[in-house]
Amino acid sequence: MTAIEKEDLDYQYSPSRWSHRFDAEAVVQDHVRVVQTETDKARAQLQCELDVSYGDREGDKLDIYKPDNCRSDAPIFVYIHGGYWQFLSKDQSGFTAIPLTAAGVMVVAVGYDIAPKGTIDVMVDQVRRAVSFLSEKFPLSRYTPLACTSLS
């Protein structure tokens, strides 16, 4: 087995480079445009609780998107944004909310401190505390955490 070259690793870890139709920067810009537009629509159309604090750090905030007539035991889709720990936030992470809330699912976009302010250990702790907070706030709900590596 041969060592993988840094250039090959960088390519594998950067999905925005995989497009055959657009350059990497165009892929990232389009992704950001789409997720921001859909998040803005969700915030305008849905019942939302924005910037809910789950701790004491500045980044310890989450956004909750609720379906109409939200049940106390509604399933919860927990979205942990990607961006290679340096990019994006919960403020662009409500793009899944409209179709999921239409199916009776609550959507939670978790915020955390991105680099360089947040280290990996801080980010992991923040996500852990956010999920713990949700289990206390919604004790009858089921959870589906999803970590998504966003394009970069």
mmCIF file of C-alpha atoms in Angstrom:
data_model
loop_
_atom_site.group_PDB
_atom_site.id
_atom_site.type_symbol
_atom_site.label_atom_id
_atom_site.label_comp_id
_atom_site.label_asym_id
_atom_site.label_seq_id
_atom_site.Cartn_x
_atom_site.Cartn_y
_atom_site.Cartn_z
ATOM 1 C CA MET A 1 0.000 0.000 0.000
ATOM 2 C CA THR A 2 1.351 3.382 -0.940
ATOM 3 C CA ALA A 3 0.989 6.576 1.016
ATOM 4 C CA ILE A 4 -1.773 8.862 -0.176
ATOM 5 C CA GLU A 5 -0.429 12.161 -1.385
ATOM 6 C CA LYS A 6 -1.630 15.314 0.378
ATOM 7 C CA GLU A 7 -3.063 16.570 -2.915
ATOM 8 C CA ASP A 8 -5.192 13.411 -3.246
ATOM 9 C CA LEU A 9 -6.415 13.716 0.340
ATOM 10 C CA ASP A 10 -7.335 17.356 -0.177
ATOM 11 C CA TYR A 11 -9.378 16.340 -3.223
ATOM 12 C CA GLN A 12 -11.152 13.532 -1.346
ATOM 13 C CA TYR A 13 -12.010 15.800 1.598
ATOM 14 C CA SER A 14 -13.355 18.613 -0.606
ATOM 15 C CA PRO A 15 -16.566 17.562 -2.366
ATOM 16 C CA SER A 16 -16.779 20.958 -4.042
ATOM 17 C CA ARG A 17 -13.871 19.830 -6.247
ATOM 18 C CA TRP A 18 -15.818 16.833 -7.557
ATOM 19 C CA SER A 19 -18.074 18.787 -9.910
ATOM 20 C CA HIS A 20 -17.458 18.242 -13.602
ATOM 21 C CA ARG A 21 -19.565 21.269 -14.583
ATOM 22 C CA PHE A 22 -18.472 24.014 -12.150
ATOM 23 C CA ASP A 23 -15.280 25.094 -10.477
ATOM 24 C CA ALA A 24 -14.989 24.579 -6.716
ATOM 25 C CA GLU A 25 -15.732 28.195 -5.794
ATOM 26 C CA ALA A 26 -18.906 28.220 -7.908
ATOM 27 C CA VAL A 27 -20.090 25.005 -6.227
ATOM 28 C CA VAL A 28 -19.594 26.504 -2.753
ATOM 29 C CA GLN A 29 -21.266 29.798 -3.699
ATOM 30 C CA ASP A 30 -24.265 27.999 -5.184
ATOM 31 C CA HIS A 31 -24.581 25.744 -2.150
ATOM 32 C CA VAL A 32 -24.545 28.724 0.215
ATOM 33 C CA ARG A 33 -27.097 30.583 -1.927
ATOM 34 C CA VAL A 34 -29.500 27.641 -1.977
ATOM 35 C CA VAL A 35 -29.293 26.763 1.732
ATOM 36 C CA GLN A 36 -29.593 30.423 2.762
ATOM 37 C CA THR A 37 -32.616 30.985 0.492
ATOM 38 C CA GLU A 38 -34.386 27.879 1.789
ATOM 39 C CA THR A 39 -33.559 28.754 5.410
ATOM 40 C CA ASP A 40 -34.968 32.253 4.904
ATOM 41 C CA LYS A 41 -38.169 30.731 3.475
ATOM 42 C CA ALA A 42 -38.467 28.379 6.445
ATOM 43 C CA ARG A 43 -38.013 31.241 8.896
ATOM 44 C CA ALA A 44 -40.709 33.264 7.123
ATOM 45 C CA GLN A 45 -43.232 30.425 6.779
ATOM 46 C CA LEU A 46 -42.848 28.250 9.866
ATOM 47 C CA GLN A 47 -43.261 28.498 13.599
ATOM 48 C CA CYS A 48 -39.671 29.045 14.765
ATOM 49 C CA GLU A 49 -37.763 29.552 17.962
ATOM 50 C CA LEU A 50 -34.498 31.195 16.907
ATOM 51 C CA ASP A 51 -31.303 31.616 18.916
ATOM 52 C CA VAL A 52 -32.423 29.352 21.763
ATOM 53 C CA SER A 53 -29.579 29.187 24.267
ATOM 54 C CA TYR A 54 -28.398 25.763 25.369
ATOM 55 C CA GLY A 55 -25.371 26.994 27.341
ATOM 56 C CA ASP A 56 -23.143 29.885 28.316
ATOM 57 C CA ARG A 57 -20.822 30.198 25.309
ATOM 58 C CA GLU A 58 -21.585 32.729 22.598
ATOM 59 C CA GLY A 59 -22.098 29.953 20.040
ATOM 60 C CA ASP A 60 -24.375 27.877 22.320
ATOM 61 C CA LYS A 61 -27.520 28.597 20.314
ATOM 62 C CA LEU A 62 -29.920 26.532 18.260
ATOM 63 C CA ASP A 63 -32.923 27.144 16.042
ATOM 64 C CA ILE A 64 -36.116 25.098 16.371
ATOM 65 C CA TYR A 65 -38.589 24.763 13.502
ATOM 66 C CA LYS A 66 -41.934 23.262 14.555
ATOM 67 C CA PRO A 67 -44.695 21.697 12.495
ATOM 68 C CA ASP A 68 -48.235 23.046 12.781
ATOM 69 C CA ASN A 69 -50.006 21.509 15.767
ATOM 70 C CA CYS A 70 -46.682 20.187 17.042
ATOM 71 C CA ARG A 71 -47.155 17.138 19.257
ATOM 72 C CA SER A 72 -45.181 16.804 22.498
ATOM 73 C CA ASP A 73 -43.752 13.530 21.182
ATOM 74 C CA ALA A 74 -42.955 14.772 17.665
ATOM 75 C CA PRO A 75 -39.807 13.277 16.210
ATOM 76 C CA ILE A 76 -36.861 15.675 16.053
ATOM 77 C CA PHE A 77 -34.379 15.928 13.212
ATOM 78 C CA VAL A 78 -31.155 17.403 14.637
ATOM 79 C CA TYR A 79 -29.034 19.045 11.946
ATOM 80 C CA ILE A 80 -25.367 19.676 12.726
ATOM 81 C CA HIS A 81 -24.027 21.892 9.970
ATOM 82 C CA GLY A 82 -20.866 21.207 8.062
ATOM 83 C CA GLY A 83 -18.332 23.600 6.625
ATOM 84 C CA TYR A 84 -15.120 21.906 7.690
ATOM 85 C CA TRP A 85 -15.310 23.516 11.132
ATOM 86 C CA GLN A 86 -14.628 26.938 9.622
ATOM 87 C CA PHE A 87 -17.647 27.915 7.581
ATOM 88 C CA LEU A 88 -21.451 28.154 7.731
ATOM 89 C CA SER A 89 -23.649 28.191 10.827
ATOM 90 C CA LYS A 90 -27.106 27.311 12.105
ATOM 91 C CA ASP A 91 -28.281 30.459 10.307
ATOM 92 C CA GLN A 92 -27.967 28.623 6.961
ATOM 93 C CA SER A 93 -29.162 25.275 8.326
ATOM 94 C CA GLY A 94 -32.957 25.486 8.302
ATOM 95 C CA PHE A 95 -33.205 24.456 4.649
ATOM 96 C CA THR A 96 -34.633 21.011 5.498
ATOM 97 C CA ALA A 97 -37.376 22.440 7.716
ATOM 98 C CA ILE A 98 -40.237 22.993 5.258
ATOM 99 C CA PRO A 99 -40.561 19.413 3.945
ATOM 100 C CA LEU A 100 -39.778 17.819 7.307
ATOM 101 C CA THR A 101 -42.205 19.926 9.336
ATOM 102 C CA ALA A 102 -44.871 19.155 6.711
ATOM 103 C CA ALA A 103 -44.362 15.508 7.694
ATOM 104 C CA GLY A 104 -44.786 16.344 11.410
ATOM 105 C CA VAL A 105 -41.082 16.398 12.259
ATOM 106 C CA MET A 106 -39.490 19.131 14.366
ATOM 107 C CA VAL A 107 -36.173 20.380 12.934
ATOM 108 C CA VAL A 108 -33.355 21.694 15.114
ATOM 109 C CA ALA A 109 -30.297 23.418 13.646
ATOM 110 C CA VAL A 110 -27.439 23.348 16.146
ATOM 111 C CA GLY A 111 -25.013 26.237 16.382
ATOM 112 C CA TYR A 112 -21.476 25.921 17.669
ATOM 113 C CA ASP A 113 -18.268 27.967 17.686
ATOM 114 C CA ILE A 114 -16.389 27.414 14.430
ATOM 115 C CA ALA A 115 -12.612 27.654 14.016
ATOM 116 C CA PRO A 116 -10.517 29.435 14.942
ATOM 117 C CA LYS A 117 -12.690 30.448 17.906
ATOM 118 C CA GLY A 118 -13.808 26.887 18.565
ATOM 119 C CA THR A 119 -11.507 23.897 18.738
ATOM 120 C CA ILE A 120 -12.667 20.399 17.821
ATOM 121 C CA ASP A 121 -13.006 19.573 21.533
ATOM 122 C CA VAL A 122 -15.161 22.671 22.110
ATOM 123 C CA MET A 123 -17.351 21.862 19.086
ATOM 124 C CA VAL A 124 -17.901 18.267 20.201
ATOM 125 C CA ASP A 125 -18.784 19.456 23.697
ATOM 126 C CA GLN A 126 -21.215 22.034 22.319
ATOM 127 C CA VAL A 127 -23.022 19.498 20.140
ATOM 128 C CA ARG A 128 -23.194 17.047 23.043
ATOM 129 C CA ARG A 129 -24.676 19.731 25.296
ATOM 130 C CA ALA A 130 -27.160 20.806 22.598
ATOM 131 C CA VAL A 131 -28.501 17.254 22.260
ATOM 132 C CA SER A 132 -28.663 16.913 26.050
ATOM 133 C CA PHE A 133 -30.581 20.204 26.229
ATOM 134 C CA LEU A 134 -33.055 18.938 23.626
ATOM 135 C CA SER A 135 -33.615 15.680 25.495
ATOM 136 C CA GLU A 136 -34.558 17.708 28.570
ATOM 137 C CA LYS A 137 -36.696 20.232 26.654
ATOM 138 C CA PHE A 138 -38.542 17.543 24.641
ATOM 139 C CA PRO A 139 -38.430 14.383 26.804
ATOM 140 C CA LEU A 140 -41.088 12.506 24.810
ATOM 141 C CA SER A 141 -39.510 13.028 21.383
ATOM 142 C CA ARG A 142 -37.322 10.753 19.286
ATOM 143 C CA TYR A 143 -34.094 12.150 17.812
ATOM 144 C CA THR A 144 -32.258 11.732 14.556
ATOM 145 C CA PRO A 145 -28.898 13.518 14.708
ATOM 146 C CA LEU A 146 -27.326 14.167 11.319
ATOM 147 C CA ALA A 147 -23.858 15.508 10.889
ATOM 148 C CA CYS A 148 -23.523 16.882 7.406
ATOM 149 C CA THR A 149 -20.276 17.766 5.766
ATOM 150 C CA SER A 150 -21.095 20.778 3.710
ATOM 151 C CA LEU A 151 -19.264 21.664 0.531
ATOM 152 C CA SER A 152 -15.991 23.450 0.918
#
